[in-house]
Amino acid sequence: MKYALIGCGRIAENHIKAAIENNLELTAVCDIDEEHMEELLCKFHLEHDTDILRYCDYKEMLFEHPELELCAIATESGLHAQIALDCMESGVNIMIEKPIAMNMEDAEKIIRKSEEHGIVVSVCHQNRFNEAIQAVRRARETGRFGKLSHGAVHVRWFRDEAYYKQAPWRGTWKLDGGCLMNQCIHGIDLLVWLIDAKPVRVYGVTRQRQHPYLEAEDAGMAIVEFENGVIAEIEGTTNIYRDDLEECLLFCGEKGTVKISGTSANRVDYWEFAEGDNTDREIKTLDERTINIYGNGHGRLYADVISAIKEHRQPCVDAKAGRNALEIVLAIYKSQKTGNPVELPLKNFSSEDMETVKLV
Ligand SMILES: NC(=O)c1ccc[n+]([C@@H]2O[C@H](COP(=O)([O-])OP(=O)(O)OC[C@H]3O[C@@H](n4cnc5c(N)ncnc54)[C@H](O)[C@@H]3O)[C@@H](O)[C@H]2O)c1
């Protein structure tokens, strides 16, 4: 399957690794900065491979290579939607780094276009493929929790000035958002996917306490109400002193409670059910090794997308999943802006609508 990567920055390494693992044909890489392309290829000893085409303009690449079957988009977040729409216009299946877009309208456009053109669109919420998360999903699907009471996600990480100053797009409303949009959105995706009900209302508060050079938030908290009565709590921050502490999730049901922890939801902390299962013993001690905060999921996400393309089915993390996680983040932003709870579905809200808000 002919594959190209657009955006060769920090996360790009995970994409190339996943593409190689999944036997994709690396046809082209694209970045506005030629050095970024070469540095990336160097990491995989591919710098002398002249079969891999290099482009500084993704539109030129799409025009010259209509045979491309899959493109990954790993540019700054504010560019995802336009590049995604252009790829789809050229008939290419896509994997979009999170977040899918920076506003609801763009996310809906991507969903519509993928349906109209029969194009596979996946969003890189790769932690869904963590072993611990897959185990929770199975327990939810088989009804082991009974009636769910509530859930929670805490993404408590550390990002310092050096991280934010790596690139001018970081922490801006237009191109990135803050800790909820960039970091916590992974956990929010997991929370919503595992509660598996329609969210109807969001109460949110955000702050910017320790990174005055950012436009956006570095701490946020929210309560989400779901249509079946379940409530969930969200805490996201990059203000932990001085390391990534945890990304943890809690699901509390009448017949079972589970807590997943580790730095990227990769470890089972608590796993108790009224009715036992022969997999429980193994799951209780599950602690998946990860080499960094991004986890092991990109390769598994790629495998799912490739089979979705071959089998003409939706991928596990489709465009609607990307939209749903984005909706919660934007609803928290809107709630901070208005001082009121926000009813869902959310329409026409953009991270740029926060530009007039002074966070304290
Ligand atoms: N899934 C994850 O766990 C994960 C982790 C980190 C980052 N991300 C996401 O990946 C994206 C990139 O993050 P990063 O940390 O790699 O950023 P980065 O700044 O290191 O990389 C972005 C790259 O995109 C390039 N670029 C900008 N405009 C372009 C264009 N028009 N065409 C082609 N290339 C262009 C830049 O030159 C740069 O090399 C962000 O959306 C971020 O949220 C996801």
PDB file of N, CA and C in Angstrom, residues 186-274:
ATOM      1  N   HIS A 186      -6.355  12.710  24.520  1.00  0.00           N
ATOM      2  CA  HIS A 186      -6.217  11.242  24.460  1.00  0.00           C
ATOM      3  C   HIS A 186      -7.104  10.585  25.524  1.00  0.00           C
ATOM      4  N   GLY A 187      -6.969  11.094  26.757  1.00  0.00           N
ATOM      5  CA  GLY A 187      -7.728  10.517  27.872  1.00  0.00           C
ATOM      6  C   GLY A 187      -9.219  10.762  27.697  1.00  0.00           C
ATOM      7  N   ILE A 188      -9.580  11.926  27.157  1.00  0.00           N
ATOM      8  CA  ILE A 188     -10.996  12.240  26.940  1.00  0.00           C
ATOM      9  C   ILE A 188     -11.581  11.269  25.918  1.00  0.00           C
ATOM     10  N   ASP A 189     -10.808  10.970  24.879  1.00  0.00           N
ATOM     11  CA  ASP A 189     -11.267   9.983  23.892  1.00  0.00           C
ATOM     12  C   ASP A 189     -11.539   8.644  24.582  1.00  0.00           C
ATOM     13  N   LEU A 190     -10.622   8.222  25.448  1.00  0.00           N
ATOM     14  CA  LEU A 190     -10.793   6.925  26.124  1.00  0.00           C
ATOM     15  C   LEU A 190     -12.029   6.945  27.026  1.00  0.00           C
ATOM     16  N   LEU A 191     -12.186   8.035  27.769  1.00  0.00           N
ATOM     17  CA  LEU A 191     -13.317   8.161  28.689  1.00  0.00           C
ATOM     18  C   LEU A 191     -14.646   8.015  27.941  1.00  0.00           C
ATOM     19  N   VAL A 192     -14.787   8.762  26.855  1.00  0.00           N
ATOM     20  CA  VAL A 192     -16.053   8.780  26.112  1.00  0.00           C
ATOM     21  C   VAL A 192     -16.285   7.428  25.427  1.00  0.00           C
ATOM     22  N   TRP A 193     -15.213   6.853  24.879  1.00  0.00           N
ATOM     23  CA  TRP A 193     -15.324   5.566  24.172  1.00  0.00           C
ATOM     24  C   TRP A 193     -15.728   4.460  25.152  1.00  0.00           C
ATOM     25  N   LEU A 194     -15.172   4.513  26.367  1.00  0.00           N
ATOM     26  CA  LEU A 194     -15.421   3.428  27.318  1.00  0.00           C
ATOM     27  C   LEU A 194     -16.736   3.617  28.076  1.00  0.00           C
ATOM     28  N   ILE A 195     -17.164   4.844  28.275  1.00  0.00           N
ATOM     29  CA  ILE A 195     -18.501   5.049  28.861  1.00  0.00           C
ATOM     30  C   ILE A 195     -19.550   4.679  27.816  1.00  0.00           C
ATOM     31  N   ASP A 196     -19.237   4.976  26.569  1.00  0.00           N
ATOM     32  CA  ASP A 196     -20.040   4.500  25.441  1.00  0.00           C
ATOM     33  C   ASP A 196     -21.495   4.957  25.500  1.00  0.00           C
ATOM     34  N   ALA A 197     -21.693   6.212  25.854  1.00  0.00           N
ATOM     35  CA  ALA A 197     -23.042   6.804  25.854  1.00  0.00           C
ATOM     36  C   ALA A 197     -22.899   8.222  25.319  1.00  0.00           C
ATOM     37  N   LYS A 198     -24.061   8.805  25.016  1.00  0.00           N
ATOM     38  CA  LYS A 198     -24.026  10.144  24.425  1.00  0.00           C
ATOM     39  C   LYS A 198     -23.815  11.207  25.503  1.00  0.00           C
ATOM     40  N   PRO A 199     -22.754  12.033  25.393  1.00  0.00           N
ATOM     41  CA  PRO A 199     -22.615  13.131  26.359  1.00  0.00           C
ATOM     42  C   PRO A 199     -23.626  14.227  26.037  1.00  0.00           C
ATOM     43  N   VAL A 200     -24.239  14.788  27.094  1.00  0.00           N
ATOM     44  CA  VAL A 200     -25.285  15.795  26.834  1.00  0.00           C
ATOM     45  C   VAL A 200     -24.984  17.171  27.407  1.00  0.00           C
ATOM     46  N   ARG A 201     -24.106  17.247  28.402  1.00  0.00           N
ATOM     47  CA  ARG A 201     -23.847  18.554  29.030  1.00  0.00           C
ATOM     48  C   ARG A 201     -22.440  18.572  29.626  1.00  0.00           C
ATOM     49  N   VAL A 202     -21.770  19.729  29.509  1.00  0.00           N
ATOM     50  CA  VAL A 202     -20.399  19.856  30.030  1.00  0.00           C
ATOM     51  C   VAL A 202     -20.281  21.121  30.884  1.00  0.00           C
ATOM     52  N   TYR A 203     -19.723  20.959  32.088  1.00  0.00           N
ATOM     53  CA  TYR A 203     -19.404  22.092  32.974  1.00  0.00           C
ATOM     54  C   TYR A 203     -17.878  22.154  33.030  1.00  0.00           C
ATOM     55  N   GLY A 204     -17.308  23.237  32.565  1.00  0.00           N
ATOM     56  CA  GLY A 204     -15.844  23.262  32.515  1.00  0.00           C
ATOM     57  C   GLY A 204     -15.234  24.540  33.048  1.00  0.00           C
ATOM     58  N   VAL A 205     -14.021  24.410  33.548  1.00  0.00           N
ATOM     59  CA  VAL A 205     -13.247  25.555  34.024  1.00  0.00           C
ATOM     60  C   VAL A 205     -11.806  25.351  33.583  1.00  0.00           C
ATOM     61  N   THR A 206     -11.184  26.390  33.049  1.00  0.00           N
ATOM     62  CA  THR A 206      -9.773  26.261  32.655  1.00  0.00           C
ATOM     63  C   THR A 206      -8.963  27.402  33.262  1.00  0.00           C
ATOM     64  N   ARG A 207      -7.685  27.158  33.384  1.00  0.00           N
ATOM     65  CA  ARG A 207      -6.787  28.154  33.967  1.00  0.00           C
ATOM     66  C   ARG A 207      -5.458  28.148  33.221  1.00  0.00           C
ATOM     67  N   GLN A 208      -4.733  29.272  33.384  1.00  0.00           N
ATOM     68  CA  GLN A 208      -3.348  29.256  32.920  1.00  0.00           C
ATOM     69  C   GLN A 208      -2.502  29.784  34.062  1.00  0.00           C
ATOM     70  N   ARG A 209      -1.845  28.869  34.767  1.00  0.00           N
ATOM     71  CA  ARG A 209      -1.207  29.208  36.037  1.00  0.00           C
ATOM     72  C   ARG A 209       0.310  29.307  35.960  1.00  0.00           C
ATOM     73  N   GLN A 210       0.918  28.461  35.109  1.00  0.00           N
ATOM     74  CA  GLN A 210       2.379  28.364  35.219  1.00  0.00           C
ATOM     75  C   GLN A 210       3.135  28.550  33.919  1.00  0.00           C
ATOM     76  N   HIS A 211       2.422  28.864  32.834  1.00  0.00           N
ATOM     77  CA  HIS A 211       3.082  29.036  31.535  1.00  0.00           C
ATOM     78  C   HIS A 211       2.593  30.331  30.904  1.00  0.00           C
ATOM     79  N   PRO A 212       3.062  31.492  31.415  1.00  0.00           N
ATOM     80  CA  PRO A 212       2.514  32.772  30.957  1.00  0.00           C
ATOM     81  C   PRO A 212       2.779  33.093  29.493  1.00  0.00           C
ATOM     82  N   TYR A 213       3.717  32.381  28.858  1.00  0.00           N
ATOM     83  CA  TYR A 213       4.031  32.608  27.440  1.00  0.00           C
ATOM     84  C   TYR A 213       3.042  31.886  26.527  1.00  0.00           C
ATOM     85  N   LEU A 214       2.079  31.132  27.074  1.00  0.00           N
ATOM     86  CA  LEU A 214       1.062  30.467  26.241  1.00  0.00           C
ATOM     87  C   LEU A 214      -0.165  31.351  26.117  1.00  0.00           C
ATOM     88  N   GLU A 215      -0.909  31.171  25.010  1.00  0.00           N
ATOM     89  CA  GLU A 215      -2.234  31.792  24.952  1.00  0.00           C
ATOM     90  C   GLU A 215      -3.252  30.925  25.696  1.00  0.00           C
ATOM     91  N   ALA A 216      -3.081  29.622  25.602  1.00  0.00           N
ATOM     92  CA  ALA A 216      -4.121  28.686  26.057  1.00  0.00           C
ATOM     93  C   ALA A 216      -3.876  28.173  27.476  1.00  0.00           C
ATOM     94  N   GLU A 217      -4.734  27.238  27.901  1.00  0.00           N
ATOM     95  CA  GLU A 217      -4.738  26.764  29.303  1.00  0.00           C
ATOM     96  C   GLU A 217      -3.624  25.754  29.602  1.00  0.00           C
ATOM     97  N   ASP A 218      -3.206  25.745  30.874  1.00  0.00           N
ATOM     98  CA  ASP A 218      -2.294  24.687  31.308  1.00  0.00           C
ATOM     99  C   ASP A 218      -2.927  23.835  32.412  1.00  0.00           C
ATOM    100  N   ALA A 219      -4.187  24.129  32.752  1.00  0.00           N
ATOM    101  CA  ALA A 219      -4.938  23.287  33.695  1.00  0.00           C
ATOM    102  C   ALA A 219      -6.417  23.427  33.372  1.00  0.00           C
ATOM    103  N   GLY A 220      -7.135  22.330  33.468  1.00  0.00           N
ATOM    104  CA  GLY A 220      -8.568  22.382  33.206  1.00  0.00           C
ATOM    105  C   GLY A 220      -9.284  21.268  33.933  1.00  0.00           C
ATOM    106  N   MET A 221     -10.511  21.560  34.344  1.00  0.00           N
ATOM    107  CA  MET A 221     -11.332  20.541  35.005  1.00  0.00           C
ATOM    108  C   MET A 221     -12.744  20.634  34.456  1.00  0.00           C
ATOM    109  N   ALA A 222     -13.408  19.486  34.439  1.00  0.00           N
ATOM    110  CA  ALA A 222     -14.763  19.498  33.888  1.00  0.00           C
ATOM    111  C   ALA A 222     -15.576  18.334  34.436  1.00  0.00           C
ATOM    112  N   ILE A 223     -16.889  18.515  34.383  1.00  0.00           N
ATOM    113  CA  ILE A 223     -17.838  17.418  34.647  1.00  0.00           C
ATOM    114  C   ILE A 223     -18.635  17.234  33.365  1.00  0.00           C
ATOM    115  N   VAL A 224     -18.791  15.979  32.955  1.00  0.00           N
ATOM    116  CA  VAL A 224     -19.602  15.673  31.775  1.00  0.00           C
ATOM    117  C   VAL A 224     -20.798  14.836  32.222  1.00  0.00           C
ATOM    118  N   GLU A 225     -21.980  15.214  31.745  1.00  0.00           N
ATOM    119  CA  GLU A 225     -23.176  14.395  32.005  1.00  0.00           C
ATOM    120  C   GLU A 225     -23.510  13.626  30.744  1.00  0.00           C
ATOM    121  N   PHE A 226     -23.847  12.354  30.884  1.00  0.00           N
ATOM    122  CA  PHE A 226     -24.229  11.521  29.744  1.00  0.00           C
ATOM    123  C   PHE A 226     -25.734  11.268  29.779  1.00  0.00           C
ATOM    124  N   GLU A 227     -26.301  10.908  28.605  1.00  0.00           N
ATOM    125  CA  GLU A 227     -27.761  10.803  28.527  1.00  0.00           C
ATOM    126  C   GLU A 227     -28.315   9.675  29.393  1.00  0.00           C
ATOM    127  N   ASN A 228     -27.486   8.668  29.702  1.00  0.00           N
ATOM    128  CA  ASN A 228     -27.964   7.564  30.546  1.00  0.00           C
ATOM    129  C   ASN A 228     -27.767   7.844  32.041  1.00  0.00           C
ATOM    130  N   GLY A 229     -27.401   9.078  32.380  1.00  0.00           N
ATOM    131  CA  GLY A 229     -27.267   9.446  33.791  1.00  0.00           C
ATOM    132  C   GLY A 229     -25.854   9.329  34.332  1.00  0.00           C
ATOM    133  N   VAL A 230     -24.975   8.657  33.603  1.00  0.00           N
ATOM    134  CA  VAL A 230     -23.578   8.544  34.053  1.00  0.00           C
ATOM    135  C   VAL A 230     -22.956   9.946  34.086  1.00  0.00           C
ATOM    136  N   ILE A 231     -22.115  10.188  35.098  1.00  0.00           N
ATOM    137  CA  ILE A 231     -21.353  11.445  35.129  1.00  0.00           C
ATOM    138  C   ILE A 231     -19.858  11.116  35.093  1.00  0.00           C
ATOM    139  N   ALA A 232     -19.072  12.068  34.577  1.00  0.00           N
ATOM    140  CA  ALA A 232     -17.631  11.814  34.509  1.00  0.00           C
ATOM    141  C   ALA A 232     -16.877  13.099  34.804  1.00  0.00           C
ATOM    142  N   GLU A 233     -15.720  12.895  35.382  1.00  0.00           N
ATOM    143  CA  GLU A 233     -14.896  14.032  35.802  1.00  0.00           C
ATOM    144  C   GLU A 233     -13.604  14.017  34.973  1.00  0.00           C
ATOM    145  N   ILE A 234     -13.172  15.211  34.570  1.00  0.00           N
ATOM    146  CA  ILE A 234     -11.952  15.341  33.757  1.00  0.00           C
ATOM    147  C   ILE A 234     -10.991  16.295  34.462  1.00  0.00           C
ATOM    148  N   GLU A 235      -9.738  15.892  34.562  1.00  0.00           N
ATOM    149  CA  GLU A 235      -8.704  16.834  35.006  1.00  0.00           C
ATOM    150  C   GLU A 235      -7.540  16.695  34.039  1.00  0.00           C
ATOM    151  N   GLY A 236      -7.102  17.812  33.469  1.00  0.00           N
ATOM    152  CA  GLY A 236      -5.947  17.769  32.576  1.00  0.00           C
ATOM    153  C   GLY A 236      -4.999  18.894  32.919  1.00  0.00           C
ATOM    154  N   THR A 237      -3.709  18.589  32.957  1.00  0.00           N
ATOM    155  CA  THR A 237      -2.739  19.637  33.250  1.00  0.00           C
ATOM    156  C   THR A 237      -1.362  19.276  32.703  1.00  0.00           C
ATOM    157  N   THR A 238      -0.571  20.329  32.453  1.00  0.00           N
ATOM    158  CA  THR A 238       0.856  20.127  32.157  1.00  0.00           C
ATOM    159  C   THR A 238       1.683  20.781  33.265  1.00  0.00           C
ATOM    160  N   ASN A 239       1.066  20.976  34.438  1.00  0.00           N
ATOM    161  CA  ASN A 239       1.731  21.699  35.531  1.00  0.00           C
ATOM    162  C   ASN A 239       2.303  20.802  36.621  1.00  0.00           C
ATOM    163  N   ILE A 240       2.382  19.506  36.402  1.00  0.00           N
ATOM    164  CA  ILE A 240       2.936  18.635  37.443  1.00  0.00           C
ATOM    165  C   ILE A 240       4.418  18.961  37.625  1.00  0.00           C
ATOM    166  N   TYR A 241       4.848  19.027  38.844  1.00  0.00           N
ATOM    167  CA  TYR A 241       6.258  19.323  39.132  1.00  0.00           C
ATOM    168  C   TYR A 241       6.967  18.003  39.441  1.00  0.00           C
ATOM    169  N   ARG A 242       7.923  17.581  38.675  1.00  0.00           N
ATOM    170  CA  ARG A 242       8.503  17.995  37.442  1.00  0.00           C
ATOM    171  C   ARG A 242       8.647  16.843  36.466  1.00  0.00           C
ATOM    172  N   ASP A 243       7.607  16.018  36.385  1.00  0.00           N
ATOM    173  CA  ASP A 243       7.670  14.889  35.447  1.00  0.00           C
ATOM    174  C   ASP A 243       6.238  14.463  35.108  1.00  0.00           C
ATOM    175  N   ASP A 244       6.093  13.647  34.063  1.00  0.00           N
ATOM    176  CA  ASP A 244       4.774  13.098  33.759  1.00  0.00           C
ATOM    177  C   ASP A 244       4.398  12.145  34.884  1.00  0.00           C
ATOM    178  N   LEU A 245       3.285  12.438  35.548  1.00  0.00           N
ATOM    179  CA  LEU A 245       2.896  11.632  36.703  1.00  0.00           C
ATOM    180  C   LEU A 245       2.003  10.473  36.300  1.00  0.00           C
ATOM    181  N   GLU A 246       0.897  10.783  35.621  1.00  0.00           N
ATOM    182  CA  GLU A 246      -0.040   9.701  35.289  1.00  0.00           C
ATOM    183  C   GLU A 246      -1.080  10.143  34.264  1.00  0.00           C
ATOM    184  N   GLU A 247      -1.571   9.142  33.533  1.00  0.00           N
ATOM    185  CA  GLU A 247      -2.821   9.301  32.788  1.00  0.00           C
ATOM    186  C   GLU A 247      -3.697   8.176  33.297  1.00  0.00           C
ATOM    187  N   CYS A 248      -4.652   8.505  34.146  1.00  0.00           N
ATOM    188  CA  CYS A 248      -5.433   7.414  34.728  1.00  0.00           C
ATOM    189  C   CYS A 248      -6.919   7.588  34.485  1.00  0.00           C
ATOM    190  N   LEU A 249      -7.603   6.450  34.493  1.00  0.00           N
ATOM    191  CA  LEU A 249      -9.040   6.422  34.237  1.00  0.00           C
ATOM    192  C   LEU A 249      -9.712   5.555  35.291  1.00  0.00           C
ATOM    193  N   LEU A 250     -10.910   5.963  35.699  1.00  0.00           N
ATOM    194  CA  LEU A 250     -11.682   5.180  36.657  1.00  0.00           C
ATOM    195  C   LEU A 250     -13.072   4.919  36.086  1.00  0.00           C
ATOM    196  N   PHE A 251     -13.531   3.690  36.239  1.00  0.00           N
ATOM    197  CA  PHE A 251     -14.914   3.364  35.842  1.00  0.00           C
ATOM    198  C   PHE A 251     -15.552   2.628  37.006  1.00  0.00           C
ATOM    199  N   CYS A 252     -16.656   3.166  37.471  1.00  0.00           N
ATOM    200  CA  CYS A 252     -17.265   2.661  38.689  1.00  0.00           C
ATOM    201  C   CYS A 252     -18.670   2.152  38.368  1.00  0.00           C
ATOM    202  N   GLY A 253     -18.860   0.832  38.457  1.00  0.00           N
ATOM    203  CA  GLY A 253     -20.161   0.247  38.146  1.00  0.00           C
ATOM    204  C   GLY A 253     -20.706  -0.508  39.335  1.00  0.00           C
ATOM    205  N   GLU A 254     -22.014  -0.904  39.279  1.00  0.00           N
ATOM    206  CA  GLU A 254     -22.615  -1.605  40.430  1.00  0.00           C
ATOM    207  C   GLU A 254     -22.011  -2.995  40.640  1.00  0.00           C
ATOM    208  N   LYS A 255     -21.447  -3.590  39.544  1.00  0.00           N
ATOM    209  CA  LYS A 255     -20.875  -4.938  39.681  1.00  0.00           C
ATOM    210  C   LYS A 255     -19.378  -4.981  39.381  1.00  0.00           C
ATOM    211  N   GLY A 256     -18.760  -3.789  39.280  1.00  0.00           N
ATOM    212  CA  GLY A 256     -17.326  -3.805  39.013  1.00  0.00           C
ATOM    213  C   GLY A 256     -16.733  -2.411  39.025  1.00  0.00           C
ATOM    214  N   THR A 257     -15.484  -2.323  39.465  1.00  0.00           N
ATOM    215  CA  THR A 257     -14.748  -1.047  39.419  1.00  0.00           C
ATOM    216  C   THR A 257     -13.354  -1.315  38.872  1.00  0.00           C
ATOM    217  N   VAL A 258     -12.915  -0.394  38.000  1.00  0.00           N
ATOM    218  CA  VAL A 258     -11.599  -0.536  37.382  1.00  0.00           C
ATOM    219  C   VAL A 258     -10.887   0.794  37.437  1.00  0.00           C
ATOM    220  N   LYS A 259      -9.590   0.741  37.758  1.00  0.00           N
ATOM    221  CA  LYS A 259      -8.762   1.954  37.630  1.00  0.00           C
ATOM    222  C   LYS A 259      -7.538   1.596  36.787  1.00  0.00           C
ATOM    223  N   ILE A 260      -7.346   2.397  35.738  1.00  0.00           N
ATOM    224  CA  ILE A 260      -6.194   2.220  34.855  1.00  0.00           C
ATOM    225  C   ILE A 260      -5.255   3.384  35.094  1.00  0.00           C
ATOM    226  N   SER A 261      -3.975   3.097  35.178  1.00  0.00           N
ATOM    227  CA  SER A 261      -3.034   4.183  35.453  1.00  0.00           C
ATOM    228  C   SER A 261      -1.761   4.027  34.625  1.00  0.00           C
ATOM    229  N   GLY A 262      -0.613   4.425  35.175  1.00  0.00           N
ATOM    230  CA  GLY A 262       0.616   4.471  34.368  1.00  0.00           C
ATOM    231  C   GLY A 262       0.712   5.840  33.736  1.00  0.00           C
ATOM    232  N   THR A 263       1.822   6.127  33.056  1.00  0.00           N
ATOM    233  CA  THR A 263       1.961   7.473  32.493  1.00  0.00           C
ATOM    234  C   THR A 263       1.076   7.686  31.275  1.00  0.00           C
ATOM    235  N   SER A 264       0.698   6.589  30.583  1.00  0.00           N
ATOM    236  CA  SER A 264      -0.208   6.774  29.441  1.00  0.00           C
ATOM    237  C   SER A 264      -1.278   5.681  29.411  1.00  0.00           C
ATOM    238  N   ALA A 265      -1.970   5.509  30.528  1.00  0.00           N
ATOM    239  CA  ALA A 265      -3.071   4.543  30.634  1.00  0.00           C
ATOM    240  C   ALA A 265      -2.624   3.148  30.173  1.00  0.00           C
ATOM    241  N   ASN A 266      -1.493   2.727  30.720  1.00  0.00           N
ATOM    242  CA  ASN A 266      -0.910   1.462  30.272  1.00  0.00           C
ATOM    243  C   ASN A 266      -0.816   0.410  31.381  1.00  0.00           C
ATOM    244  N   ARG A 267      -1.351   0.749  32.579  1.00  0.00           N
ATOM    245  CA  ARG A 267      -1.219  -0.186  33.699  1.00  0.00           C
ATOM    246  C   ARG A 267      -2.563  -0.364  34.412  1.00  0.00           C
ATOM    247  N   VAL A 268      -2.834  -1.598  34.844  1.00  0.00           N
ATOM    248  CA  VAL A 268      -4.067  -1.828  35.620  1.00  0.00           C
ATOM    249  C   VAL A 268      -3.747  -1.637  37.099  1.00  0.00           C
ATOM    250  N   ASP A 269      -4.450  -0.697  37.749  1.00  0.00           N
ATOM    251  CA  ASP A 269      -4.235  -0.434  39.183  1.00  0.00           C
ATOM    252  C   ASP A 269      -5.248  -1.165  40.036  1.00  0.00           C
ATOM    253  N   TYR A 270      -6.470  -1.249  39.532  1.00  0.00           N
ATOM    254  CA  TYR A 270      -7.549  -1.859  40.317  1.00  0.00           C
ATOM    255  C   TYR A 270      -8.512  -2.522  39.350  1.00  0.00           C
ATOM    256  N   TRP A 271      -8.852  -3.795  39.598  1.00  0.00           N
ATOM    257  CA  TRP A 271      -9.693  -4.551  38.675  1.00  0.00           C
ATOM    258  C   TRP A 271     -10.521  -5.521  39.503  1.00  0.00           C
ATOM    259  N   GLU A 272     -11.723  -5.137  39.839  1.00  0.00           N
ATOM    260  CA  GLU A 272     -12.574  -5.986  40.693  1.00  0.00           C
ATOM    261  C   GLU A 272     -13.976  -6.098  40.104  1.00  0.00           C
ATOM    262  N   PHE A 273     -14.434  -7.342  39.965  1.00  0.00           N
ATOM    263  CA  PHE A 273     -15.786  -7.570  39.450  1.00  0.00           C
ATOM    264  C   PHE A 273     -16.516  -8.590  40.331  1.00  0.00           C
ATOM    265  N   ALA A 274     -17.821  -8.410  40.448  1.00  0.00           N
ATOM    266  CA  ALA A 274     -18.626  -9.345  41.244  1.00  0.00           C
ATOM    267  C   ALA A 274     -18.535 -10.747  40.645  1.00  0.00           C
TER     268      ALA A 274
END
